mmCIF file of C-alpha atoms in Angstrom:
data_model
loop_
_atom_site.group_PDB
_atom_site.id
_atom_site.type_symbol
_atom_site.label_atom_id
_atom_site.label_comp_id
_atom_site.label_asym_id
_atom_site.label_seq_id
_atom_site.Cartn_x
_atom_site.Cartn_y
_atom_site.Cartn_z
ATOM 1 C CA LEU U 18 7.576 -13.357 5.355
ATOM 2 C CA GLY U 19 10.230 -15.425 3.700
ATOM 3 C CA GLY U 20 13.573 -14.170 4.947
ATOM 4 C CA GLY U 21 12.170 -12.512 8.042
ATOM 5 C CA GLY U 22 11.532 -8.939 8.978
ATOM 6 C CA SER U 23 14.706 -7.481 7.546
ATOM 7 C CA SER U 24 13.639 -8.719 4.113
ATOM 8 C CA ILE U 25 10.439 -6.710 4.246
ATOM 9 C CA SER U 26 11.931 -3.494 5.498
ATOM 10 C CA GLY U 27 14.816 -3.990 3.087
ATOM 11 C CA ALA U 28 12.396 -4.375 0.193
ATOM 12 C CA ILE U 29 10.726 -1.034 0.904
ATOM 13 C CA LYS U 30 13.640 0.905 2.359
ATOM 14 C CA GLY U 31 15.112 4.052 0.992
ATOM 15 C CA GLY U 32 12.540 6.572 -0.051
ATOM 16 C CA ALA U 33 9.740 4.218 -1.148
ATOM 17 C CA LEU U 34 7.871 3.944 2.147
ATOM 18 C CA ALA U 35 8.567 7.604 2.905
ATOM 19 C CA MET U 36 7.112 8.569 -0.486
ATOM 20 C CA LEU U 37 3.975 6.494 0.155
ATOM 21 C CA ALA U 38 3.658 7.965 3.650
ATOM 22 C CA GLY U 39 4.008 11.431 2.135
ATOM 23 C CA VAL U 40 1.230 10.750 -0.374
ATOM 24 C CA ALA U 41 -0.994 9.422 2.429
ATOM 25 C CA TYR U 42 -0.144 12.395 4.643
ATOM 26 C CA LYS U 43 -1.023 14.898 1.926
ATOM 27 C CA ALA U 44 -4.294 13.189 1.001
ATOM 28 C CA LEU U 45 -5.459 12.659 4.578
ATOM 29 C CA THR U 46 -4.400 16.123 5.736
ATOM 30 C CA ASN U 47 -6.185 17.778 2.816
ATOM 31 C CA ALA U 48 -9.294 15.776 3.771
ATOM 32 C CA GLY U 49 -8.826 16.646 7.487
ATOM 33 C CA GLN U 50 -8.180 13.036 8.504
ATOM 34 C CA GLY U 51 -5.356 11.315 10.331
ATOM 35 C CA ALA U 52 -4.730 7.696 11.171
ATOM 36 C CA GLU U 53 -7.900 7.494 13.234
ATOM 37 C CA GLY U 54 -10.124 9.650 11.029
ATOM 38 C CA ALA U 55 -11.104 13.282 11.311
ATOM 39 C CA PRO U 56 -9.936 14.945 14.525
ATOM 40 C CA ALA U 57 -12.429 16.607 16.843
ATOM 41 C CA GLY U 58 -12.664 20.366 17.140
ATOM 42 C CA GLY U 59 -10.536 21.268 14.123
ATOM 43 C CA GLU U 60 -7.329 19.909 15.658
ATOM 44 C CA ALA U 61 -4.438 18.793 13.460
ATOM 45 C CA PRO U 62 -4.676 15.209 12.174
ATOM 46 C CA VAL U 63 -2.880 12.579 14.273
ATOM 47 C CA PHE U 64 -0.734 9.942 12.580
ATOM 48 C CA THR U 65 1.331 6.982 13.801
ATOM 49 C CA GLY U 66 4.312 9.296 14.179
ATOM 50 C CA GLY U 67 2.320 12.033 15.913
ATOM 51 C CA ALA U 68 2.214 14.980 13.513
ATOM 52 C CA VAL U 69 3.371 12.862 10.552
ATOM 53 C CA PRO U 70 3.157 9.198 9.517
ATOM 54 C CA VAL U 71 5.976 7.025 10.862
ATOM 55 C CA GLY U 72 7.133 6.289 7.311
ATOM 56 C CA MET U 73 7.970 9.971 6.773
ATOM 57 C CA LYS U 74 10.484 9.814 9.596
ATOM 58 C CA GLY U 75 12.660 7.048 10.897
ATOM 59 C CA ALA U 76 11.430 4.755 13.621
ATOM 60 C CA ALA U 77 12.167 6.367 16.964
ATOM 61 C CA ASN U 78 11.645 3.193 18.981
ATOM 62 C CA PRO U 79 10.996 -0.552 18.597
ATOM 63 C CA ALA U 80 7.210 -0.021 18.454
ATOM 64 C CA GLU U 81 7.556 2.379 15.519
ATOM 65 C CA ALA U 82 9.970 -0.037 13.826
ATOM 66 C CA GLN U 83 7.304 -2.734 14.121
ATOM 67 C CA VAL U 84 4.695 -0.358 12.625
ATOM 68 C CA LEU U 85 7.033 0.298 9.684
ATOM 69 C CA GLU U 86 7.606 -3.425 9.213
ATOM 70 C CA GLN U 87 3.885 -4.223 9.261
ATOM 71 C CA THR U 88 3.120 -1.344 6.905
ATOM 72 C CA ALA U 89 5.773 -2.516 4.449
ATOM 73 C CA GLU U 90 4.311 -6.041 4.449
ATOM 74 C CA LEU U 91 0.799 -4.718 3.834
ATOM 75 C CA VAL U 92 2.008 -2.414 1.050
ATOM 76 C CA ILE U 93 3.643 -5.341 -0.733
ATOM 77 C CA LYS U 94 0.500 -7.473 -0.332
ATOM 78 C CA GLY U 95 -1.567 -4.599 -1.709
ATOM 79 C CA MET U 96 0.674 -4.332 -4.764
ATOM 80 C CA MET U 97 0.295 -8.041 -5.390
ATOM 81 C CA ASN U 98 -3.485 -7.975 -4.904
ATOM 82 C CA VAL U 99 -4.052 -5.273 -7.495
ATOM 83 C CA ALA U 100 -1.876 -7.197 -9.937
ATOM 84 C CA LYS U 101 -4.037 -10.301 -9.352
ATOM 85 C CA SER U 102 -7.342 -8.419 -9.496
ATOM 86 C CA ASP U 103 -7.972 -8.908 -13.206
ATOM 87 C CA GLY U 104 -7.572 -12.671 -12.927
ATOM 88 C CA GLN U 105 -4.105 -12.833 -14.400
ATOM 89 C CA VAL U 106 -0.745 -11.467 -13.428
ATOM 90 C CA SER U 107 1.126 -10.466 -16.529
ATOM 91 C CA ALA U 108 4.857 -10.864 -16.877
ATOM 92 C CA ASP U 109 5.084 -7.055 -17.031
ATOM 93 C CA GLU U 110 3.208 -6.732 -13.720
ATOM 94 C CA ILE U 111 5.444 -9.325 -12.047
ATOM 95 C CA GLN U 112 8.546 -7.605 -13.378
ATOM 96 C CA GLY U 113 7.180 -4.218 -12.318
ATOM 97 C CA ILE U 114 6.608 -5.329 -8.730
ATOM 98 C CA ILE U 115 9.788 -7.357 -8.421
ATOM 99 C CA GLY U 116 11.811 -4.718 -10.271
ATOM 100 C CA LYS U 117 10.683 -1.949 -7.906
ATOM 101 C CA LEU U 118 11.410 -4.113 -4.874
ATOM 102 C CA LYS U 119 14.826 -5.209 -6.189
ATOM 103 C CA GLU U 120 15.758 -1.558 -6.721
ATOM 104 C CA ALA U 121 14.868 -1.042 -3.073
ATOM 105 C CA GLY U 122 17.048 -3.935 -1.897
ATOM 106 C CA MET U 123 14.846 -7.057 -2.002
ATOM 107 C CA ASP U 124 16.641 -10.355 -1.569
ATOM 108 C CA GLY U 125 16.029 -13.780 -3.176
ATOM 109 C CA ASP U 126 13.946 -15.124 -0.267
ATOM 110 C CA MET U 127 11.565 -12.218 -0.663
ATOM 111 C CA GLU U 128 11.189 -12.889 -4.395
ATOM 112 C CA THR U 129 10.261 -16.512 -3.648
ATOM 113 C CA TRP U 130 7.643 -15.362 -1.137
ATOM 114 C CA ILE U 131 6.212 -12.867 -3.638
ATOM 115 C CA MET U 132 5.887 -15.492 -6.361
ATOM 116 C CA ALA U 133 4.053 -17.803 -3.935
ATOM 117 C CA GLU U 134 1.732 -14.982 -2.811
ATOM 118 C CA LEU U 135 0.937 -14.054 -6.409
ATOM 119 C CA ARG U 136 -0.458 -17.558 -6.929
ATOM 120 C CA LYS U 137 -2.924 -17.247 -4.026
ATOM 121 C CA PRO U 138 -6.478 -16.007 -4.630
ATOM 122 C CA ILE U 139 -7.455 -12.536 -3.424
ATOM 123 C CA ASP U 140 -9.468 -12.249 -0.214
ATOM 124 C CA LEU U 141 -10.102 -8.519 -0.022
ATOM 125 C CA ASP U 142 -12.196 -8.761 3.140
ATOM 126 C CA ALA U 143 -9.407 -10.561 5.003
ATOM 127 C CA PHE U 144 -6.795 -8.162 3.603
ATOM 128 C CA ALA U 145 -8.835 -5.093 4.588
ATOM 129 C CA ALA U 146 -9.193 -6.520 8.114
ATOM 130 C CA GLU U 147 -5.375 -6.560 8.421
ATOM 131 C CA ILE U 148 -5.099 -2.822 7.688
ATOM 132 C CA PRO U 149 -4.957 -0.970 11.019
ATOM 133 C CA ASN U 150 -6.082 2.532 9.973
ATOM 134 C CA LYS U 151 -6.755 4.987 7.153
ATOM 135 C CA GLU U 152 -3.136 6.105 7.090
ATOM 136 C CA VAL U 153 -1.882 2.636 6.147
ATOM 137 C CA ALA U 154 -4.883 2.142 3.846
ATOM 138 C CA ALA U 155 -3.926 5.311 1.971
ATOM 139 C CA GLN U 156 -0.326 4.108 1.610
ATOM 140 C CA ILE U 157 -1.544 0.754 0.262
ATOM 141 C CA TYR U 158 -3.939 2.493 -2.130
ATOM 142 C CA ALA U 159 -1.100 4.681 -3.433
ATOM 143 C CA ALA U 160 1.260 1.698 -3.833
ATOM 144 C CA SER U 161 -1.487 -0.216 -5.636
ATOM 145 C CA LEU U 162 -1.886 2.619 -8.139
ATOM 146 C CA LEU U 163 1.867 2.536 -8.749
ATOM 147 C CA ALA U 164 2.115 -1.249 -9.008
ATOM 148 C CA VAL U 165 0.194 -1.761 -12.245
ATOM 149 C CA GLU U 166 -1.177 0.135 -15.180
ATOM 150 C CA VAL U 167 -4.815 0.447 -14.150
ATOM 151 C CA ASP U 168 -6.300 -0.554 -17.487
ATOM 152 C CA THR U 169 -8.991 -3.154 -16.833
ATOM 153 C CA PRO U 170 -12.460 -2.873 -15.322
ATOM 154 C CA GLN U 171 -11.453 -5.503 -12.738
ATOM 155 C CA GLU U 172 -8.470 -3.460 -11.545
ATOM 156 C CA LYS U 173 -10.643 -0.349 -11.273
ATOM 157 C CA ALA U 174 -13.327 -2.291 -9.382
ATOM 158 C CA TYR U 175 -10.689 -3.756 -7.053
ATOM 159 C CA LEU U 176 -9.277 -0.293 -6.272
ATOM 160 C CA ASN U 177 -12.762 1.100 -5.627
ATOM 161 C CA ASP U 178 -13.549 -1.877 -3.355
ATOM 162 C CA LEU U 179 -10.205 -1.485 -1.567
ATOM 163 C CA ALA U 180 -11.011 2.164 -0.868
ATOM 164 C CA LYS U 181 -14.519 1.359 0.408
ATOM 165 C CA LYS U 182 -13.498 -1.585 2.584
ATOM 166 C CA THR U 183 -10.619 0.335 4.179
ATOM 167 C CA GLY U 184 -12.515 3.570 4.829
ATOM 168 C CA ILE U 185 -10.775 5.723 2.236
ATOM 169 C CA ASP U 186 -13.374 8.294 1.246
ATOM 170 C CA GLY U 187 -13.729 9.742 -2.235
ATOM 171 C CA ALA U 188 -11.802 12.950 -1.485
ATOM 172 C CA VAL U 189 -8.815 11.022 -0.158
ATOM 173 C CA ALA U 190 -8.857 8.559 -3.094
ATOM 174 C CA LEU U 191 -9.019 11.429 -5.603
ATOM 175 C CA GLU U 192 -6.158 13.269 -3.891
ATOM 176 C CA ILE U 193 -4.008 10.118 -4.005
ATOM 177 C CA GLN U 194 -4.886 9.582 -7.673
ATOM 178 C CA ARG U 195 -3.979 13.215 -8.490
ATOM 179 C CA THR U 196 -0.697 12.931 -6.636
ATOM 180 C CA ILE U 197 0.219 9.638 -8.339
ATOM 181 C CA GLY U 198 -1.099 10.772 -11.726
ATOM 182 C CA VAL U 199 -3.519 7.876 -12.199
ATOM 183 C CA THR U 200 -7.289 8.076 -12.679
ATOM 184 C CA VAL U 201 -9.508 5.196 -11.560
#
């Protein structure tokens, strides 16, 4: 992304990625699923950080740092996609996304990249193919609910399609919606 890796992690640093990881953890755990789906034999769910998603704890090694970086990039793309889903990105939606990212430490290069990405059409199939597992999908779904006021049929349809194409089942989606306080 514009500005390199530190721009992405800087844009979602602080508690934002940890909060999203916590929402994903709660929803997936309550549904008995981890990063790779439901565990066999009633075992505890497995996440990228072992017992918890990497975002809920700091990166312990370069591989986990890369996972955090990739997750942050996908979360930002997800926020932009939901904003574009109704065919127009309102000034309020742009300010909401950029405002949240600026609060988290986004720099000017990142803002330029975001504005360019907002002009691109949505390719949900390609985006879903980038998402490595249900854990990241749940974080993206949660961030998408937070990014805009879900008030159009297109936004609702996009969120439902995002859930389907990324393997988020109904129980997980409902748990995320309850946690965020948004109904789709």
